[in-house]
Coordinates of C-alpha atoms in Angstrom, one line a residue:
X1 CA 0.0 0.0 0.0
X2 CA 2.8 2.4 1.0
X3 CA 4.7 1.6 -2.1
X4 CA 1.7 2.3 -4.4
X5 CA 1.0 5.6 -2.6
X6 CA 4.6 6.7 -3.0
X7 CA 4.5 5.7 -6.7
X8 CA 1.3 7.7 -7.2
X9 CA 2.8 10.7 -5.5
X10 CA 6.0 10.4 -7.6
X11 CA 4.0 10.2 -10.8
X12 CA 1.9 13.2 -9.8
X13 CA 5.0 15.1 -9.0
X14 CA 6.5 14.3 -12.4
X15 CA 3.3 15.3 -14.2
X16 CA 3.1 18.5 -12.2
X17 CA 6.7 19.4 -12.9
X18 CA 6.2 18.6 -16.6
X19 CA 3.0 20.7 -16.8
X20 CA 4.7 23.6 -15.1
X21 CA 7.6 23.3 -17.5
X22 CA 5.3 23.4 -20.5
X23 CA 3.5 26.5 -19.0
X24 CA 6.8 28.2 -18.2
X25 CA 8.6 27.6 -21.5
X26 CA 8.6 30.2 -24.1
X27 CA 10.8 29.8 -27.2
X28 CA 13.1 32.5 -28.7
X29 CA 11.5 34.7 -31.3
X30 CA 13.4 35.3 -34.6
X31 CA 15.7 38.3 -34.6
X32 CA 15.3 40.9 -37.3
X33 CA 17.6 43.6 -38.7
X34 CA 17.0 47.3 -38.7
X35 CA 16.1 47.0 -42.4
X36 CA 13.5 44.4 -41.7
X37 CA 11.6 46.6 -39.2
X38 CA 8.2 47.9 -40.4
X39 CA 7.8 51.5 -41.4
X40 CA 5.8 53.7 -39.1
X41 CA 3.8 56.8 -39.8
X42 CA 4.9 60.1 -38.1
X43 CA 1.7 60.2 -36.1
X44 CA 2.3 56.7 -34.7
X45 CA 5.8 57.6 -33.7
X46 CA 4.5 60.7 -31.9
X47 CA 1.8 58.6 -30.1
X48 CA 4.6 56.3 -29.0
X49 CA 6.6 59.2 -27.7
X50 CA 3.7 60.4 -25.6
X51 CA 3.0 56.9 -24.3
X52 CA 6.6 56.2 -23.5
X53 CA 6.6 59.4 -21.4
X54 CA 3.3 58.4 -19.7
X55 CA 4.9 55.0 -18.8
X56 CA 8.1 56.7 -17.5
X57 CA 10.2 54.4 -19.7
X58 CA 13.2 56.8 -19.8
X59 CA 13.0 57.4 -16.0
X60 CA 13.4 53.7 -15.1
X61 CA 15.6 52.7 -18.0
X62 CA 18.2 55.5 -17.6
X63 CA 20.9 55.4 -15.0
X64 CA 22.1 58.6 -13.3
X65 CA 24.5 60.2 -15.8
X66 CA 23.8 57.5 -18.4
X67 CA 22.5 57.6 -21.9
X68 CA 18.7 57.7 -22.2
X69 CA 17.0 54.3 -22.3
X70 CA 20.4 52.5 -22.0
X71 CA 19.4 50.8 -18.7
X72 CA 21.3 50.0 -15.5
X73 CA 19.0 52.2 -13.4
X74 CA 19.0 50.4 -10.0
X75 CA 15.6 49.4 -8.7
X76 CA 16.0 48.5 -5.1
X77 CA 13.5 45.8 -3.9
X78 CA 13.1 43.9 -0.7
X79 CA 14.7 40.9 -2.4
X80 CA 17.7 42.7 -3.9
X81 CA 18.6 45.3 -6.6
X82 CA 17.4 44.8 -10.1
X83 CA 18.9 46.8 -13.0
X84 CA 16.6 48.1 -15.7
X85 CA 17.6 46.7 -19.1
X86 CA 19.0 48.5 -22.1
X87 CA 16.0 49.2 -24.4
X88 CA 17.8 51.3 -27.0
X89 CA 17.8 50.0 -30.6
X90 CA 21.4 48.7 -30.2
X91 CA 21.2 45.1 -31.7
X92 CA 23.9 43.7 -29.4
X93 CA 23.0 44.9 -25.9
X94 CA 19.6 46.5 -26.5
X95 CA 16.4 45.5 -28.3
X96 CA 17.5 46.5 -31.8
X97 CA 17.0 42.9 -33.0
X98 CA 13.5 42.6 -31.5
X99 CA 10.5 42.3 -33.8
X100 CA 7.3 44.1 -32.9
X101 CA 6.0 40.7 -31.9
X102 CA 8.9 40.2 -29.4
X103 CA 8.3 43.7 -28.0
X104 CA 4.6 43.0 -27.6
X105 CA 5.4 39.7 -25.8
X106 CA 7.7 41.5 -23.3
X107 CA 5.1 44.2 -22.6
X108 CA 2.1 41.9 -22.4
X109 CA 3.6 38.7 -21.0
X110 CA 6.8 39.6 -19.3
X111 CA 8.9 37.4 -21.6
X112 CA 11.9 38.7 -23.6
X113 CA 12.8 37.9 -27.2
X114 CA 15.1 35.1 -26.0
X115 CA 12.2 33.5 -24.1
X116 CA 13.4 34.5 -20.6
X117 CA 10.9 35.6 -18.0
X118 CA 11.4 39.2 -16.9
X119 CA 11.5 40.1 -13.3
X120 CA 8.3 41.9 -12.2
X121 CA 10.1 45.1 -11.4
X122 CA 9.2 45.7 -15.0
X123 CA 5.4 46.3 -14.7
X124 CA 4.2 43.9 -17.4
X125 CA 1.3 43.1 -15.1
X126 CA 0.0 46.6 -16.0
X127 CA 1.2 46.9 -19.5
X128 CA -0.7 43.7 -20.4
X129 CA -3.8 45.9 -20.3
X130 CA -2.5 48.1 -23.2
X131 CA -3.8 47.6 -26.8
X132 CA -1.5 46.1 -29.4
X133 CA -1.7 49.4 -31.3
X134 CA -0.4 51.4 -28.3
X135 CA 2.4 48.9 -27.6
X136 CA 3.4 49.0 -31.3
X137 CA 3.5 52.8 -31.1
X138 CA 6.0 52.7 -28.3
X139 CA 8.1 50.3 -30.3
X140 CA 7.9 52.6 -33.3
X141 CA 9.1 55.6 -31.2
X142 CA 12.0 53.6 -29.6
X143 CA 13.2 52.2 -32.9
X144 CA 13.1 55.5 -34.8
X145 CA 13.8 58.1 -32.2
X146 CA 16.1 56.7 -29.5
X147 CA 19.8 56.6 -30.2
X148 CA 21.3 53.0 -30.0
X149 CA 23.8 52.6 -27.1
X150 CA 26.0 49.6 -26.6
X151 CA 25.9 49.0 -22.9
X152 CA 25.5 45.6 -21.1
X153 CA 22.9 45.4 -18.4
X154 CA 24.2 44.5 -15.0
X155 CA 23.2 41.2 -13.6
X156 CA 20.4 41.4 -10.9
X157 CA 21.6 41.3 -7.3
X158 CA 19.1 38.7 -6.3
X159 CA 20.1 35.7 -4.1
X160 CA 19.5 32.1 -5.2
X161 CA 16.9 30.8 -6.0
X162 CA 15.2 34.2 -6.6
X163 CA 17.6 34.8 -9.5
X164 CA 16.1 31.8 -11.4
X165 CA 13.9 33.4 -14.0
X166 CA 11.8 30.2 -14.5
X167 CA 10.3 30.8 -11.0
X168 CA 8.8 34.0 -12.3
X169 CA 6.4 31.8 -14.3
X170 CA 5.0 30.5 -11.0
X171 CA 4.7 34.1 -9.7
X172 CA 2.7 35.1 -12.8
X173 CA 0.5 32.0 -12.4
X174 CA -0.4 33.1 -8.9
X175 CA -0.6 36.8 -9.2
X176 CA -1.0 38.2 -12.7
X177 CA -4.3 38.6 -14.6
X178 CA -3.2 38.7 -18.2
X179 CA -5.4 40.3 -20.8
X180 CA -6.3 43.7 -22.3
X181 CA -8.3 46.3 -20.6
X182 CA -12.0 45.6 -20.7
X183 CA -14.2 48.7 -20.6
X184 CA -16.8 48.9 -17.9
X185 CA -20.0 49.7 -19.8
X186 CA -21.7 51.1 -16.7
X187 CA -19.1 53.9 -16.6
X188 CA -18.6 56.9 -18.7
X189 CA -16.2 57.1 -21.7
X190 CA -13.9 59.4 -19.8
X191 CA -13.8 57.1 -16.8
X192 CA -12.9 54.1 -19.0
X193 CA -10.2 56.1 -20.8
X194 CA -8.8 57.2 -17.4
X195 CA -8.9 53.6 -16.1
X196 CA -7.2 52.3 -19.2
X197 CA -4.4 54.8 -18.8
X198 CA -4.0 54.6 -15.0
X199 CA -4.2 50.8 -14.9
X200 CA -2.1 50.3 -18.0
X201 CA 0.7 52.5 -19.3
X202 CA 0.8 54.8 -16.2
X203 CA 0.8 51.7 -13.8
X204 CA -0.3 53.9 -10.9
X205 CA -1.0 50.9 -8.7
X206 CA 2.6 49.8 -9.0
X207 CA 3.5 52.4 -6.4
X208 CA 0.2 53.2 -4.7
X209 CA -0.8 49.6 -3.9
X210 CA 0.7 47.6 -1.0
X211 CA 2.5 44.4 -1.9
X212 CA 2.4 40.9 -0.3
X213 CA 5.5 39.2 1.0
X214 CA 6.5 38.0 -2.5
X215 CA 6.2 41.4 -4.1
X216 CA 2.8 41.1 -5.8
X217 CA 0.3 43.9 -5.5
X218 CA -2.5 43.0 -3.0
X219 CA -5.5 43.4 -5.4
X220 CA -8.0 43.7 -2.6
X221 CA -6.2 46.8 -1.4
X222 CA -5.7 48.5 -4.8
X223 CA -4.5 52.1 -4.4
X224 CA -4.5 51.8 -0.5
X225 CA -1.0 53.4 -0.4
X226 CA 2.5 52.0 -0.1
X227 CA 6.1 52.7 0.6
X228 CA 8.5 53.3 -2.2
X229 CA 12.2 54.2 -1.9
X230 CA 11.6 55.4 1.7
X231 CA 8.8 57.7 0.6
X232 CA 5.1 57.2 1.1
X233 CA 2.9 56.8 -2.0
X234 CA -0.4 58.0 -0.4
X235 CA -3.7 56.1 -0.7
X236 CA -5.7 57.1 -3.8
X237 CA -8.9 56.0 -2.1
X238 CA -11.3 57.5 0.3
X239 CA -8.7 56.7 3.0
X240 CA -6.4 59.5 1.6
X241 CA -5.7 61.7 4.7
X242 CA -5.9 65.0 2.9
X243 CA -7.6 67.8 4.9
X244 CA -9.4 68.9 1.7
X245 CA -10.6 65.8 -0.2
X246 CA -9.2 65.3 -3.7
X247 CA -11.5 66.0 -6.7
X248 CA -11.2 65.0 -10.3
X249 CA -10.1 68.5 -11.2
X250 CA -7.4 68.4 -8.4
X251 CA -5.9 65.2 -9.8
X252 CA -5.9 66.6 -13.4
X253 CA -4.2 69.8 -12.3
X254 CA -1.7 68.0 -10.2
X255 CA -0.7 65.6 -13.0
X256 CA -0.4 68.5 -15.5
X257 CA 1.5 71.0 -13.3
X258 CA 3.1 68.9 -10.6
X259 CA 1.3 70.8 -7.8
X260 CA -2.1 71.0 -6.3
X261 CA -3.6 74.0 -4.4
X262 CA -4.8 71.9 -1.5
X263 CA -2.5 68.9 -1.6
X264 CA 1.2 69.7 -2.1
X265 CA 3.7 69.1 -4.9
X266 CA 5.0 66.1 -6.8
X267 CA 8.4 65.5 -5.2
X268 CA 10.6 62.4 -4.7
X269 CA 9.6 59.4 -6.8
X270 CA 6.5 61.3 -7.9
X271 CA 8.5 64.1 -9.4
X272 CA 9.5 62.3 -12.6
X273 CA 6.1 60.6 -12.8
X274 CA 4.6 64.1 -13.6
X275 CA 7.5 66.1 -15.0
X276 CA 9.0 63.4 -17.2
X277 CA 5.9 61.4 -17.6
X278 CA 2.2 62.0 -17.4
X279 CA 2.2 65.7 -18.3
X280 CA 3.0 64.7 -21.9
X281 CA -0.5 63.3 -22.3
X282 CA -3.1 65.4 -24.0
X283 CA -5.3 67.5 -21.7
X284 CA -8.3 65.2 -22.5
X285 CA -6.3 62.2 -21.2
X286 CA -5.2 63.9 -18.0
X287 CA -8.9 64.9 -17.4
X288 CA -9.9 61.3 -18.0
X289 CA -7.4 60.1 -15.4
X290 CA -8.7 62.7 -13.1
X291 CA -12.2 61.4 -13.5
X292 CA -11.1 57.9 -12.8
X293 CA -9.0 58.7 -9.8
X294 CA -11.6 61.1 -8.5
X295 CA -14.0 58.1 -8.6
X296 CA -11.5 56.1 -6.6
X297 CA -11.3 58.7 -3.8
X298 CA -15.1 59.4 -3.9
X299 CA -14.5 62.9 -5.2
X300 CA -16.6 65.6 -3.6
X301 CA -17.9 68.8 -5.1
X302 CA -18.2 72.1 -3.2
X303 CA -16.1 75.0 -2.1
X304 CA -12.7 73.7 -1.0
X305 CA -11.7 77.1 0.4
X306 CA -14.3 76.6 3.1
X307 CA -13.0 73.2 4.2
X308 CA -12.7 73.2 8.0
X309 CA -9.1 71.8 7.9
X310 CA -8.0 74.7 5.7
X311 CA -9.6 77.5 7.7
X312 CA -8.3 76.1 10.9
X313 CA -4.7 75.8 9.5
X314 CA -4.8 79.3 8.1
X315 CA -6.0 80.7 11.4
X316 CA -3.3 78.9 13.3
X317 CA -0.6 80.2 10.9
X318 CA -1.5 83.9 11.3
X319 CA 1.5 86.0 12.5
X320 CA 1.4 86.2 16.2
X321 CA 3.1 89.2 17.8
X322 CA 3.5 87.3 21.0
X323 CA 6.8 85.5 21.7
X324 CA 6.6 82.0 20.3
X325 CA 7.4 79.6 23.1
X326 CA 7.3 76.5 20.9
X327 CA 10.6 75.8 19.0
X328 CA 8.8 74.4 16.0
X329 CA 6.6 77.5 15.7
X330 CA 9.7 79.8 16.0
X331 CA 11.6 77.8 13.4
X332 CA 8.6 77.6 11.1
X333 CA 8.1 81.4 11.3
X334 CA 11.7 82.1 10.5
X335 CA 12.5 79.4 7.9
X336 CA 9.2 78.5 6.3
X337 CA 6.5 81.1 6.7
X338 CA 8.0 83.7 4.4
X339 CA 7.0 81.4 1.5
X340 CA 4.2 79.3 3.0
X341 CA 2.3 82.0 4.9
X342 CA -1.1 82.4 3.5
X343 CA -3.2 85.3 4.6
X344 CA -6.6 83.8 4.0
X345 CA -8.1 80.5 2.6
X346 CA -8.5 82.2 -0.8
X347 CA -4.8 83.1 -0.9
X348 CA -3.6 79.5 -0.8
X349 CA -1.6 78.6 -4.0
X350 CA -0.3 75.4 -5.5
X351 CA 3.2 76.7 -5.7
X352 CA 3.4 77.8 -2.1
X353 CA 1.0 75.3 -0.4
X354 CA -0.4 75.7 3.1
X355 CA 1.4 73.1 5.1
X356 CA -1.3 72.4 7.6
X357 CA -3.5 70.7 4.9
X358 CA -0.6 69.4 2.9
X359 CA -0.7 65.7 2.1
X360 CA 2.8 65.2 3.5
X361 CA 1.7 66.6 6.9
X362 CA -1.3 64.4 7.1
X363 CA 0.1 61.0 6.3
X364 CA 0.7 58.5 9.1
X365 CA 4.3 58.4 8.1
X366 CA 6.3 61.7 8.3
X367 CA 8.9 60.6 5.7
X368 CA 7.6 62.7 2.8
X369 CA 7.6 65.9 4.9
X370 CA 11.1 65.2 6.3
X371 CA 12.5 64.4 2.8
X372 CA 11.2 67.8 1.5
X373 CA 12.6 69.7 4.5
X374 CA 15.9 68.0 4.2
X375 CA 16.4 68.2 0.4
X376 CA 13.9 70.8 -0.8
X377 CA 12.0 70.6 -4.1
X378 CA 14.2 70.8 -7.2
X379 CA 13.3 72.5 -10.5
X380 CA 12.3 69.2 -12.1
X381 CA 9.8 68.5 -9.2
X382 CA 6.8 70.3 -7.9
X383 CA 5.3 73.3 -9.6
X384 CA 7.1 74.6 -12.6
X385 CA 9.3 77.6 -12.0
X386 CA 9.3 77.2 -8.2
X387 CA 12.0 75.6 -6.1
X388 CA 12.3 75.1 -2.4
X389 CA 15.7 75.3 -0.6
X390 CA 17.1 72.3 1.2
X391 CA 17.6 72.6 4.9
X392 CA 19.8 69.6 5.3
X393 CA 22.8 71.7 6.1
X394 CA 21.1 74.4 8.0
X395 CA 18.9 72.6 10.5
X396 CA 19.7 69.8 12.9
X397 CA 17.6 66.7 13.3
X398 CA 16.0 68.1 16.4
X399 CA 15.1 71.4 14.6
X400 CA 13.6 69.6 11.6
X401 CA 11.7 67.4 14.0
X402 CA 10.4 70.4 15.9
X403 CA 9.0 72.0 12.6
X404 CA 7.4 68.7 11.6
X405 CA 5.9 68.3 15.1
X406 CA 4.5 71.9 15.0
X407 CA 2.9 71.4 11.6
X408 CA 1.4 68.1 12.6
X409 CA -0.1 69.2 16.0
X410 CA -0.7 72.9 15.7
X411 CA -1.6 73.3 12.0
X412 CA -3.1 69.9 11.1
X413 CA -4.5 69.1 14.5
X414 CA -3.4 65.5 14.2
X415 CA -1.8 63.0 16.7
X416 CA 2.0 63.5 17.0
X417 CA 4.4 61.3 15.0
X418 CA 6.5 59.2 17.4
X419 CA 10.3 59.4 17.6
X420 CA 10.5 62.2 15.0
X421 CA 14.2 63.2 15.6
X422 CA 15.3 59.6 15.1
X423 CA 13.2 59.4 11.9
X424 CA 14.9 62.6 10.6
X425 CA 18.4 61.1 11.4
X426 CA 17.5 57.8 9.7
X427 CA 16.3 59.6 6.5
X428 CA 19.3 62.0 6.5
X429 CA 21.5 58.9 6.4
X430 CA 19.5 57.1 3.8
X431 CA 20.8 57.1 0.2
X432 CA 17.9 57.0 -2.2
X433 CA 17.5 57.3 -6.0
X434 CA 15.2 60.3 -5.6

């Protein structure tokens, strides 16, 4: 009896392994030369340029100081560092020998031209929702407009067995829903267009959705907020802590300009998402994403300048002739208020936001606020034409913690963040890619 049971288990194991092998196997696709590539109309190439921007292709495939799209941008994960690949048209080290079919397979299935499974740091689980026409447009743009660069991609710094690409087939089997975007016929055309862009090429959920222990997005918690590169990607749901609720128009303006009157600016990892990415989309597409995200947060209508959180913060920030006993209030008055002081709710601007209602002040994690105080907001972040100085060299950990504590308690009226000075010290010592 025992022998027959073991034999049955062995046979089942062999069959299961064989079945998985068949599922995981993808053959190499034929290479082509530059002369064999199809010809593309100018409007298709331009559409590809816009979509490549909206997908931040250059941001994640360009190393600091490196050639555009030549790869080796380090993507730090909980499992090790993965280097983005060279996607220039170089036939030796890039994708110059890839056919449109091979490019489509990589974008839609996460399998490269040689048949190797790609690590999911490349968001094929979002790009799978894109149409073939949109993927082909990106291919057309890269092959016609990006300069070929010969540069080998560094090997991923993943430990064994995580560096075995065949295991990615199992990860896909468990966590990826392949297939193109299917419109929701109960929603408007704008909502569906926004959903298609946000879920697909823009892959918003890749940063704003928490992940499980093996790095897959937790689908039941879509857009619930997550941590990326020591910053917080806030929730894009009704759980967003903003003092003035986000509206569709707020999202659209933020994605177009990098700043929102009532929510702060696009800094850190979000900076290139706006300034090197989504703002390339036509206004109609940005408005559609606003409609979609506004629906996710339960967007409200009304007069935001009358929001209780805003009026309370403005009142608390009025100049006080009395001596300020609180260190944070004194430092805020001397270092911050000259730019961030707002005389009335109607005077609040996107470029110089009121910090009492700023998203960074109202998150459960103070990292975003501390990052901005330490390193400021660069010209390629936030609102165009406005920069904020860095206070890394001017203020101590305790002084930055005092300002953050003042904003949190006196301006936002929220529970204090614990161990702020230690958090400042930790982030000051952290080396990030943003």
